[in-house]
PDB file of C-alpha atoms in Angstrom:
ATOM      1  CA  LYS A  22      54.623   6.080  71.218  1.00  0.00           C
ATOM      2  CA  SER A  23      51.794   3.980  70.419  1.00  0.00           C
ATOM      3  CA  VAL A  24      48.645   4.232  72.761  1.00  0.00           C
ATOM      4  CA  GLY A  25      47.151   1.096  71.953  1.00  0.00           C
ATOM      5  CA  ALA A  26      44.839  -0.337  69.029  1.00  0.00           C
ATOM      6  CA  VAL A  27      41.745   1.615  67.387  1.00  0.00           C
ATOM      7  CA  TYR A  28      38.871  -1.114  65.757  1.00  0.00           C
ATOM      8  CA  LEU A  29      38.113   0.051  62.516  1.00  0.00           C
ATOM      9  CA  PRO A  30      35.348  -1.122  60.533  1.00  0.00           C
ATOM     10  CA  ILE A  31      36.516  -1.629  57.147  1.00  0.00           C
ATOM     11  CA  ARG A  32      37.069  -5.843  56.487  1.00  0.00           C
ATOM     12  CA  PHE A  33      38.031  -8.066  54.197  1.00  0.00           C
ATOM     13  CA  ALA A  34      36.338 -11.175  52.347  1.00  0.00           C
ATOM     14  CA  PHE A  35      38.010 -14.763  52.495  1.00  0.00           C
ATOM     15  CA  GLY A  36      41.226 -15.093  50.925  1.00  0.00           C
ATOM     16  CA  SER A  37      41.062 -11.115  49.820  1.00  0.00           C
ATOM     17  CA  ALA A  38      43.377  -7.862  50.113  1.00  0.00           C
ATOM     18  CA  ASP A  39      40.740  -5.962  47.607  1.00  0.00           C
ATOM     19  CA  LEU A  40      38.147  -3.440  49.568  1.00  0.00           C
ATOM     20  CA  ASP A  41      34.662  -4.107  48.298  1.00  0.00           C
ATOM     21  CA  THR A  42      32.438  -1.825  48.091  1.00  0.00           C
ATOM     22  CA  ALA A  43      31.392  -1.825  51.895  1.00  0.00           C
ATOM     23  CA  GLY A  44      35.081  -1.057  52.984  1.00  0.00           C
ATOM     24  CA  ILE A  45      35.856   0.987  50.444  1.00  0.00           C
ATOM     25  CA  ARG A  46      33.103   3.013  51.940  1.00  0.00           C
ATOM     26  CA  GLU A  47      34.244   2.973  56.054  1.00  0.00           C
ATOM     27  CA  ALA A  48      37.894   3.952  54.763  1.00  0.00           C
ATOM     28  CA  GLU A  49      36.649   6.680  53.221  1.00  0.00           C
ATOM     29  CA  THR A  50      35.407   6.975  56.634  1.00  0.00           C
ATOM     30  CA  VAL A  51      38.664   6.697  58.475  1.00  0.00           C
ATOM     31  CA  ALA A  52      40.517   8.811  55.362  1.00  0.00           C
ATOM     32  CA  ASN A  53      37.872  11.729  56.120  1.00  0.00           C
ATOM     33  CA  PHE A  54      38.189  11.091  60.392  1.00  0.00           C
ATOM     34  CA  LEU A  55      42.381  11.470  59.657  1.00  0.00           C
ATOM     35  CA  LEU A  56      42.010  14.714  57.550  1.00  0.00           C
ATOM     36  CA  SER A  57      40.303  16.235  60.055  1.00  0.00           C
ATOM     37  CA  ASN A  58      41.472  15.830  62.650  1.00  0.00           C
ATOM     38  CA  LYS A  59      45.284  16.405  61.224  1.00  0.00           C
ATOM     39  CA  VAL A  60      46.756  12.991  62.867  1.00  0.00           C
ATOM     40  CA  HIS A  61      50.481  13.315  61.997  1.00  0.00           C
ATOM     41  CA  GLN A  62      52.033   9.469  61.557  1.00  0.00           C
ATOM     42  CA  LEU A  63      50.008   6.094  62.401  1.00  0.00           C
ATOM     43  CA  THR A  64      50.570   2.641  61.667  1.00  0.00           C
ATOM     44  CA  VAL A  65      47.539   0.548  59.930  1.00  0.00           C
ATOM     45  CA  VAL A  66      47.726  -3.308  61.313  1.00  0.00           C
ATOM     46  CA  GLY A  67      46.624  -5.944  58.620  1.00  0.00           C
ATOM     47  CA  HIS A  68      44.903  -8.740  60.916  1.00  0.00           C
ATOM     48  CA  THR A  69      43.484 -12.551  59.542  1.00  0.00           C
ATOM     49  CA  ASP A  70      41.410 -15.119  60.870  1.00  0.00           C
ATOM     50  CA  GLU A  71      43.170 -18.666  61.179  1.00  0.00           C
ATOM     51  CA  VAL A  72      41.910 -21.010  58.143  1.00  0.00           C
ATOM     52  CA  GLY A  73      44.854 -21.330  55.914  1.00  0.00           C
ATOM     53  CA  SER A  74      48.656 -21.576  56.663  1.00  0.00           C
ATOM     54  CA  GLU A  75      50.800 -19.655  59.093  1.00  0.00           C
ATOM     55  CA  ALA A  76      53.133 -17.971  56.196  1.00  0.00           C
ATOM     56  CA  PHE A  77      50.019 -17.318  54.369  1.00  0.00           C
ATOM     57  CA  ASN A  78      48.045 -15.335  56.374  1.00  0.00           C
ATOM     58  CA  LEU A  79      50.699 -13.390  57.515  1.00  0.00           C
ATOM     59  CA  ASP A  80      51.552 -12.113  54.328  1.00  0.00           C
ATOM     60  CA  LEU A  81      47.909 -11.876  53.382  1.00  0.00           C
ATOM     61  CA  SER A  82      47.598  -8.890  56.708  1.00  0.00           C
ATOM     62  CA  LEU A  83      50.340  -7.587  55.078  1.00  0.00           C
ATOM     63  CA  ARG A  84      48.561  -7.196  51.635  1.00  0.00           C
ATOM     64  CA  ARG A  85      45.643  -5.589  53.573  1.00  0.00           C
ATOM     65  CA  ALA A  86      47.263  -3.381  55.407  1.00  0.00           C
ATOM     66  CA  GLN A  87      49.243  -2.009  52.607  1.00  0.00           C
ATOM     67  CA  THR A  88      45.620  -1.711  50.616  1.00  0.00           C
ATOM     68  CA  VAL A  89      44.258   0.796  53.162  1.00  0.00           C
ATOM     69  CA  LYS A  90      47.751   2.784  53.084  1.00  0.00           C
ATOM     70  CA  HIS A  91      47.114   2.929  49.488  1.00  0.00           C
ATOM     71  CA  PHE A  92      43.438   4.097  49.703  1.00  0.00           C
ATOM     72  CA  LEU A  93      44.317   6.850  52.474  1.00  0.00           C
ATOM     73  CA  ILE A  94      46.717   8.143  50.868  1.00  0.00           C
ATOM     74  CA  ALA A  95      44.915   8.692  47.581  1.00  0.00           C
ATOM     75  CA  LYS A  96      42.400  10.386  49.552  1.00  0.00           C
ATOM     76  CA  GLY A  97      44.410  13.131  50.809  1.00  0.00           C
ATOM     77  CA  VAL A  98      45.982  11.713  53.965  1.00  0.00           C
ATOM     78  CA  THR A  99      49.653  12.972  54.319  1.00  0.00           C
ATOM     79  CA  ALA A 100      50.183  10.974  57.571  1.00  0.00           C
ATOM     80  CA  GLN A 101      53.520   8.921  58.227  1.00  0.00           C
ATOM     81  CA  ILE A 102      51.486   5.578  57.488  1.00  0.00           C
ATOM     82  CA  HIS A 103      53.580   2.533  58.843  1.00  0.00           C
ATOM     83  CA  VAL A 104      52.158  -0.547  57.775  1.00  0.00           C
ATOM     84  CA  ASP A 105      51.831  -4.245  59.995  1.00  0.00           C
ATOM     85  CA  GLY A 106      51.158  -8.114  59.482  1.00  0.00           C
ATOM     86  CA  LYS A 107      49.717  -9.875  62.471  1.00  0.00           C
ATOM     87  CA  GLY A 108      48.035 -12.848  60.174  1.00  0.00           C
ATOM     88  CA  GLU A 109      46.369 -15.174  62.577  1.00  0.00           C
ATOM     89  CA  SER A 110      48.152 -14.019  66.001  1.00  0.00           C
ATOM     90  CA  GLU A 111      45.667 -11.791  67.573  1.00  0.00           C
ATOM     91  CA  PRO A 112      42.177 -12.461  67.376  1.00  0.00           C
ATOM     92  CA  PRO A 113      39.722  -9.759  68.256  1.00  0.00           C
ATOM     93  CA  LYS A 114      38.952  -9.939  71.800  1.00  0.00           C
ATOM     94  CA  LEU A 115      35.155 -10.229  71.978  1.00  0.00           C
ATOM     95  CA  VAL A 116      32.454  -9.521  74.660  1.00  0.00           C
ATOM     96  CA  ASP A 117      31.159 -12.542  74.800  1.00  0.00           C
ATOM     97  CA  TYR A 118      31.976 -15.372  71.736  1.00  0.00           C
ATOM     98  CA  SER A 119      28.884 -17.501  72.804  1.00  0.00           C
ATOM     99  CA  ILE A 120      26.883 -15.213  71.030  1.00  0.00           C
ATOM    100  CA  TYR A 121      29.093 -15.001  67.428  1.00  0.00           C
ATOM    101  CA  SER A 122      28.941 -18.277  64.187  1.00  0.00           C
ATOM    102  CA  GLU A 123      32.362 -19.742  63.422  1.00  0.00           C
ATOM    103  CA  GLU A 124      31.845 -17.221  60.731  1.00  0.00           C
ATOM    104  CA  GLU A 125      30.758 -14.196  62.253  1.00  0.00           C
ATOM    105  CA  ARG A 126      33.844 -14.453  64.265  1.00  0.00           C
ATOM    106  CA  ARG A 127      35.496 -15.361  61.303  1.00  0.00           C
ATOM    107  CA  ALA A 128      34.361 -12.376  59.207  1.00  0.00           C
ATOM    108  CA  ILE A 129      35.002  -9.692  62.253  1.00  0.00           C
ATOM    109  CA  ALA A 130      38.793 -11.030  62.231  1.00  0.00           C
ATOM    110  CA  ARG A 131      39.310 -10.080  59.157  1.00  0.00           C
ATOM    111  CA  ARG A 132      40.336  -6.753  60.100  1.00  0.00           C
ATOM    112  CA  VAL A 133      42.921  -3.983  60.214  1.00  0.00           C
ATOM    113  CA  GLU A 134      43.436  -1.582  62.963  1.00  0.00           C
ATOM    114  CA  LEU A 135      44.462   1.623  63.870  1.00  0.00           C
ATOM    115  CA  ALA A 136      47.749   2.246  66.048  1.00  0.00           C
ATOM    116  CA  LYS A 137      48.068   5.907  66.584  1.00  0.00           C
ATOM    117  CA  HIS A 138      51.757   7.394  67.552  1.00  0.00           C
ATOM    118  CA  GLN A 139      50.384  10.830  68.707  1.00  0.00           C
ATOM    119  CA  ALA A 140      47.155  11.742  70.651  1.00  0.00           C
ATOM    120  CA  LEU A 141      44.702  14.186  68.427  1.00  0.00           C
ATOM    121  CA  VAL A 142      44.234  17.191  70.317  1.00  0.00           C
ATOM    122  CA  LEU A 143      41.013  18.570  70.282  1.00  0.00           C
ATOM    123  CA  ILE A 144      41.358  22.014  71.971  1.00  0.00           C
ATOM    124  CA  ALA A 145      41.521  24.126  67.524  1.00  0.00           C
ATOM    125  CA  ALA A 146      38.451  22.341  67.429  1.00  0.00           C
ATOM    126  CA  LEU A 147      36.877  23.165  70.645  1.00  0.00           C
ATOM    127  CA  CYS A 148      37.701  26.925  70.874  1.00  0.00           C
ATOM    128  CA  VAL A 149      35.914  27.009  67.177  1.00  0.00           C
ATOM    129  CA  TRP A 150      33.294  25.390  67.694  1.00  0.00           C
ATOM    130  CA  GLY A 151      30.132  27.979  67.320  1.00  0.00           C
ATOM    131  CA  VAL A 152      27.431  27.677  70.490  1.00  0.00           C
ATOM    132  CA  PRO A 153      23.984  29.513  71.206  1.00  0.00           C
ATOM    133  CA  VAL A 154      24.702  33.091  72.837  1.00  0.00           C
ATOM    134  CA  GLY A 155      24.687  32.723  76.547  1.00  0.00           C
ATOM    135  CA  ALA A 156      24.393  28.042  76.001  1.00  0.00           C
ATOM    136  CA  ALA A 157      26.882  26.694  77.869  1.00  0.00           C
ATOM    137  CA  GLN A 158      28.954  23.558  77.066  1.00  0.00           C
ATOM    138  CA  PHE A 159      30.008  20.140  79.526  1.00  0.00           C
ATOM    139  CA  GLY A 160      32.833  18.377  79.594  1.00  0.00           C
ATOM    140  CA  MET A 161      32.828  14.420  80.941  1.00  0.00           C
ATOM    141  CA  VAL A 162      36.216  12.823  80.084  1.00  0.00           C
ATOM    142  CA  VAL A 163      37.681   8.794  80.766  1.00  0.00           C
ATOM    143  CA  GLY A 164      40.702   7.429  80.465  1.00  0.00           C
ATOM    144  CA  VAL A 165      41.668   4.102  81.727  1.00  0.00           C
ATOM    145  CA  ASP A 166      45.494   1.784  81.041  1.00  0.00           C
ATOM    146  CA  ASP A 167      44.195  -0.062  84.183  1.00  0.00           C
ATOM    147  CA  TYR A 168      41.857  -2.688  84.370  1.00  0.00           C
ATOM    148  CA  ARG A 169      40.361  -4.633  87.379  1.00  0.00           C
ATOM    149  CA  HIS A 170      39.984  -8.105  85.435  1.00  0.00           C
ATOM    150  CA  PHE A 171      42.722  -7.978  83.220  1.00  0.00           C
ATOM    151  CA  GLN A 172      46.309  -8.653  82.050  1.00  0.00           C
ATOM    152  CA  PRO A 173      49.245  -6.271  83.027  1.00  0.00           C
ATOM    153  CA  PHE A 174      50.455  -4.402  79.536  1.00  0.00           C
ATOM    154  CA  PRO A 175      51.360  -6.102  77.495  1.00  0.00           C
ATOM    155  CA  ALA A 176      49.385  -9.606  77.945  1.00  0.00           C
ATOM    156  CA  PRO A 177      50.299 -12.379  76.414  1.00  0.00           C
ATOM    157  CA  VAL A 178      48.524 -12.937  72.945  1.00  0.00           C
ATOM    158  CA  GLY A 179      44.813 -13.586  73.347  1.00  0.00           C
ATOM    159  CA  GLU A 180      44.391 -12.555  76.322  1.00  0.00           C
ATOM    160  CA  LEU A 181      43.068  -9.220  77.592  1.00  0.00           C
ATOM    161  CA  SER A 182      45.757  -6.362  78.390  1.00  0.00           C
ATOM    162  CA  ASP A 183      45.538  -2.954  80.129  1.00  0.00           C
ATOM    163  CA  LEU A 184      46.731  -0.323  78.159  1.00  0.00           C
ATOM    164  CA  GLU A 185      49.742   2.563  77.805  1.00  0.00           C
ATOM    165  CA  GLY A 186      48.461   6.317  76.895  1.00  0.00           C
ATOM    166  CA  ALA A 187      44.830   6.102  77.625  1.00  0.00           C
ATOM    167  CA  VAL A 188      45.039   7.743  80.972  1.00  0.00           C
ATOM    168  CA  ASN A 189      47.281  10.673  78.908  1.00  0.00           C
ATOM    169  CA  ASP A 190      45.043  10.992  76.182  1.00  0.00           C
ATOM    170  CA  ALA A 191      42.723  11.533  78.521  1.00  0.00           C
ATOM    171  CA  GLU A 192      44.559  14.548  80.831  1.00  0.00           C
ATOM    172  CA  ARG A 193      45.442  16.058  77.450  1.00  0.00           C
ATOM    173  CA  ILE A 194      41.715  16.081  76.778  1.00  0.00           C
ATOM    174  CA  ALA A 195      40.692  17.358  79.868  1.00  0.00           C
ATOM    175  CA  ALA A 196      43.254  20.233  80.125  1.00  0.00           C
ATOM    176  CA  SER A 197      42.564  20.917  76.329  1.00  0.00           C
ATOM    177  CA  MET A 198      39.080  21.513  77.572  1.00  0.00           C
ATOM    178  CA  ARG A 199      39.255  23.511  80.293  1.00  0.00           C
ATOM    179  CA  ARG A 200      41.378  25.323  78.293  1.00  0.00           C
ATOM    180  CA  ALA A 201      38.112  26.152  75.871  1.00  0.00           C
ATOM    181  CA  GLY A 202      35.888  26.992  78.857  1.00  0.00           C
ATOM    182  CA  ILE A 203      34.141  23.519  78.828  1.00  0.00           C
ATOM    183  CA  ASP A 204      32.257  23.145  82.820  1.00  0.00           C
ATOM    184  CA  LEU A 205      34.446  20.139  82.970  1.00  0.00           C
ATOM    185  CA  PRO A 206      35.257  19.170  87.107  1.00  0.00           C
ATOM    186  CA  ASP A 207      37.177  16.581  88.710  1.00  0.00           C
ATOM    187  CA  ASP A 208      33.812  14.525  89.026  1.00  0.00           C
ATOM    188  CA  ARG A 209      33.858  14.687  85.394  1.00  0.00           C
ATOM    189  CA  PHE A 210      37.342  13.953  85.119  1.00  0.00           C
ATOM    190  CA  LEU A 211      37.694  10.029  85.688  1.00  0.00           C
ATOM    191  CA  THR A 212      40.526   8.202  85.434  1.00  0.00           C
ATOM    192  CA  ASP A 213      41.777   4.448  85.907  1.00  0.00           C
ATOM    193  CA  GLU A 214      39.734   2.925  89.136  1.00  0.00           C
ATOM    194  CA  ARG A 215      37.616   5.921  88.764  1.00  0.00           C
ATOM    195  CA  ALA A 216      36.439   5.620  85.860  1.00  0.00           C
ATOM    196  CA  ASN A 217      34.021   2.614  86.814  1.00  0.00           C
ATOM    197  CA  VAL A 218      30.693   2.831  85.693  1.00  0.00           C
ATOM    198  CA  ASP A 219      29.014   3.784  89.107  1.00  0.00           C
ATOM    199  CA  ASN A 220      31.197   6.948  89.171  1.00  0.00           C
ATOM    200  CA  PHE A 221      30.289   7.283  85.383  1.00  0.00           C
ATOM    201  CA  LEU A 222      26.880   7.473  85.704  1.00  0.00           C
ATOM    202  CA  ALA A 223      26.731   9.994  88.976  1.00  0.00           C
ATOM    203  CA  GLY A 224      29.064  12.383  86.847  1.00  0.00           C
ATOM    204  CA  TRP A 225      26.591  12.173  83.665  1.00  0.00           C
ATOM    205  CA  ARG A 226      23.315  12.467  86.059  1.00  0.00           C
ATOM    206  CA  ALA A 227      24.686  15.256  87.718  1.00  0.00           C
ATOM    207  CA  MET A 228      25.635  17.102  84.238  1.00  0.00           C
ATOM    208  CA  THR A 229      22.522  16.212  82.643  1.00  0.00           C
ATOM    209  CA  ALA A 230      20.631  17.823  85.171  1.00  0.00           C
ATOM    210  CA  LYS A 231      22.526  21.327  84.974  1.00  0.00           C
ATOM    211  CA  ALA A 232      22.512  21.585  81.145  1.00  0.00           C
ATOM    212  CA  GLN A 233      19.452  23.476  79.476  1.00  0.00           C
ATOM    213  CA  ALA A 234      18.050  22.785  75.825  1.00  0.00           C
ATOM    214  CA  GLY A 235      20.652  24.293  73.695  1.00  0.00           C
ATOM    215  CA  ASP A 236      23.843  23.426  75.521  1.00  0.00           C
ATOM    216  CA  THR A 237      26.310  21.566  74.785  1.00  0.00           C
ATOM    217  CA  ILE A 238      27.495  18.324  76.200  1.00  0.00           C
ATOM    218  CA  ILE A 239      30.926  16.673  75.215  1.00  0.00           C
ATOM    219  CA  VAL A 240      31.807  13.050  76.921  1.00  0.00           C
ATOM    220  CA  SER A 241      35.373  11.559  75.930  1.00  0.00           C
ATOM    221  CA  PHE A 242      36.909   8.270  76.223  1.00  0.00           C
ATOM    222  CA  SER A 243      39.489   7.163  75.957  1.00  0.00           C
ATOM    223  CA  GLY A 244      40.555   2.907  76.459  1.00  0.00           C
ATOM    224  CA  HIS A 245      39.213  -0.477  75.407  1.00  0.00           C
ATOM    225  CA  GLY A 246      36.022  -1.290  73.146  1.00  0.00           C
ATOM    226  CA  GLY A 247      34.683  -4.303  72.076  1.00  0.00           C
ATOM    227  CA  GLN A 248      30.721  -4.499  70.226  1.00  0.00           C
ATOM    228  CA  GLU A 249      28.003  -7.145  70.983  1.00  0.00           C
ATOM    229  CA  ARG A 250      25.187  -8.112  68.741  1.00  0.00           C
ATOM    230  CA  GLU A 251      22.920  -5.501  68.758  1.00  0.00           C
ATOM    231  CA  VAL A 252      19.869  -6.410  70.646  1.00  0.00           C
ATOM    232  CA  ALA A 253      17.585  -3.624  71.701  1.00  0.00           C
ATOM    233  CA  GLU A 254      15.567  -1.571  68.965  1.00  0.00           C
ATOM    234  CA  PRO A 255      15.353   0.139  67.253  1.00  0.00           C
ATOM    235  CA  PHE A 256      18.073  -2.325  64.967  1.00  0.00           C
ATOM    236  CA  ASP A 257      19.213   0.255  62.590  1.00  0.00           C
ATOM    237  CA  GLU A 258      23.174  -1.519  62.795  1.00  0.00           C
ATOM    238  CA  LYS A 259      22.231  -2.213  59.355  1.00  0.00           C
ATOM    239  CA  THR A 260      25.769  -3.418  58.136  1.00  0.00           C
ATOM    240  CA  ASP A 261      26.739  -5.679  60.791  1.00  0.00           C
ATOM    241  CA  GLY A 262      23.673  -6.023  63.737  1.00  0.00           C
ATOM    242  CA  LEU A 263      26.171  -5.623  66.087  1.00  0.00           C
ATOM    243  CA  ASP A 264      26.721  -2.310  69.027  1.00  0.00           C
ATOM    244  CA  GLU A 265      30.447  -1.288  69.810  1.00  0.00           C
ATOM    245  CA  THR A 266      30.552   0.113  73.632  1.00  0.00           C
ATOM    246  CA  ILE A 267      33.104   0.523  76.167  1.00  0.00           C
ATOM    247  CA  MET A 268      34.865  -1.358  78.732  1.00  0.00           C
ATOM    248  CA  PHE A 269      35.073   1.022  82.258  1.00  0.00           C
ATOM    249  CA  HIS A 270      37.981   0.185  84.716  1.00  0.00           C
ATOM    250  CA  ASP A 271      35.789  -3.033  86.462  1.00  0.00           C
ATOM    251  CA  PHE A 272      34.257  -4.475  83.265  1.00  0.00           C
ATOM    252  CA  ASP A 273      34.283  -8.464  83.478  1.00  0.00           C
ATOM    253  CA  PRO A 274      34.987 -10.331  80.428  1.00  0.00           C
ATOM    254  CA  SER A 275      33.584 -13.466  82.758  1.00  0.00           C
ATOM    255  CA  ASN A 276      29.972 -11.601  83.690  1.00  0.00           C
ATOM    256  CA  PRO A 277      29.704  -8.761  80.878  1.00  0.00           C
TER     257      PRO A 277
END
């Protein structure tokens, strides 16, 4: 089943369903990810901003999704790819709308999202990673379906919603890590109400205190993510000036 939408950094020019140079570059990154993770089934969902008629935007969003599908197939992705178009009905959920201009917000809305139908099983990659002899591997896994300040799934359009499937993904990833011999105690496997900022920081500090030079630290997060304007140096987000963020169980959209 679908475990929720995942933002893809593939944006489109106003009124267009064609990939520009930046879009091609980002779509290639997505194709490489899908090929390396052997995803078998997914849905590409197109979106538009609110400018134009509802009928036009619905058609445009579907054409954007089809563009990405055809690109992925041309790059060798063999997964079963479904397409869907939402038009303007599902605007992006931004942490703080006040920091964006109207055009910036609309540019973010002209996007595609990916809904995956099965967890990406990481056990194979974890088992074959080469690590120095004697080096340790430490893990932390976080999964959030239930958000303290969000609406139950599925929420009305425009409302921040809980998820279905993120905890299931986290459980599978944690099991894979443990089978691979990675150090993952219960205090670093955080789901739902335990997946809050304080518990994450406590687990992170304990883990990094144990790690030595040459060790490997693996952190997995399944849940909502967002974007916010880059505010700290070095300012290295040259493409869009935005940093990606993750949202823990106690994330409060009224006080981000």
